[in-house]
Amino acid sequence: MFDFKVLYESDDTRARAGLLQTLHGAVETPVFMPVGTLATVKSLSPEELSSAGATIVLGNAYHLYLRPGCSVINRFAGLHKFMNWHRPILTDSGGFQVFSLAKLSRITEKGVAFQSHIDGSSHLLTPEKVIEIQICLGSDIMMCLDDCVQYPASRDVTDEALNLTSCWAQRCKEAWENNTQKENALFGIAQGGMFKDLREKSIDALLEIGFSGYAIGGLSVGEPKDVMFEISDFTLPKLPDTKPKYIMGVGTPEDLIELVSLGADMFDCVLPTRNARNGQLFTPFGTLNICNSRHRDDTDPIDPECNCYTCRNYSRAYLRHLYLAKELLAYRLNTIHNVYYYVNLMWNIRSAVCAGQFKDFKEAFYKKRGVIP
Ligand SMILES: [Zn+2]
């Protein structure tokens, strides 16, 4: 059932427009996937997500395994029914969260032993377990368990982590083959830190195993921006062009444009949702801080050209008031706008690629930045 096709390619960059087919419908790429870690994109209902244009959301296996747990989600035959979202869902395995959130995590070849960040209970996350959890969640796209190193990391530490990631990828693939109808997809995650030869080694190992799509993990972990682009530029062409290429956890609107230019198809990032809750709103002119006193009696919407529900109905002055009064509606209206902005940006990028005008689009995008009317 899972399928991916490249429909258009840009002449002067590596940008491409494609179509992902999943059990829960099609997704046009390049695509931004709003982050719904705990089976909710914070403050939005699934209807609001759909209206904002989202076609696929992210869930997190580690978080959902700990709370509410697979026994609850099983009663709904998966995450789609549980959260009332009937379009595609990609779930991250939770490798990254184990390392960043869990207490006393200990890595062995078997898997990661850790204590829950919620109640301190002990767990062992193995590659097989991660697939079992994602089967219970009914994910359209599952991710392998990976060992993501911190930045900076030495060559030896990075090499060791990537060897473990490759070994876990093999076991994830076997568990996926033995326990699913293969109607959903399993993506491999390339590691290798900021070392090009290690990135290559990681990709070679994943290609040997073979996956429905490939992700680049371990970026945007504190490295300088030019290093992130250099590693993406080096890594993306080494992934097969017939498969979706996913850059995990990145980034700003500028990052997305640049990474699409380098050949990336899929993105997720907490930036639009987290920043919305901090009053930071994305516009074609740059980021607007709704707290700013200049918006106190501003009757304009966030962006007069934006077609989102928030911009069609509310002024900057009202949004500023809600935000300063800590009213719950502020989080919702701000998030609707930011999600719409990201999704719409990707949609515009895609249209430009399809029309053979991506380079012009990119130029116009940068020209507008920096001047908030
Ligand atoms: Zn808007």
Short mmCIF file of C-alpha atoms in Angstrom, two decimals, residues 19 48 118 135 185 191 217 266 276 311 344:
data_model
loop_
_atom_site.label_atom_id
_atom_site.label_comp_id
_atom_site.label_asym_id
_atom_site.label_seq_id
_atom_site.Cartn_x
_atom_site.Cartn_y
_atom_site.Cartn_z
CA LEU A 19 3.34 11.93 -3.73
CA GLU A 48 -8.60 22.64 13.13
CA ILE A 118 6.68 10.27 34.53
CA ILE A 135 2.10 -1.63 15.35
CA ALA A 185 6.13 1.87 5.92
CA GLN A 191 23.28 8.79 12.04
CA GLY A 217 18.66 12.02 12.28
CA MET A 266 9.68 15.54 4.67
CA ALA A 276 2.93 29.99 18.83
CA CYS A 311 -6.08 35.99 10.20
CA ASN A 344 1.12 26.70 3.23
#
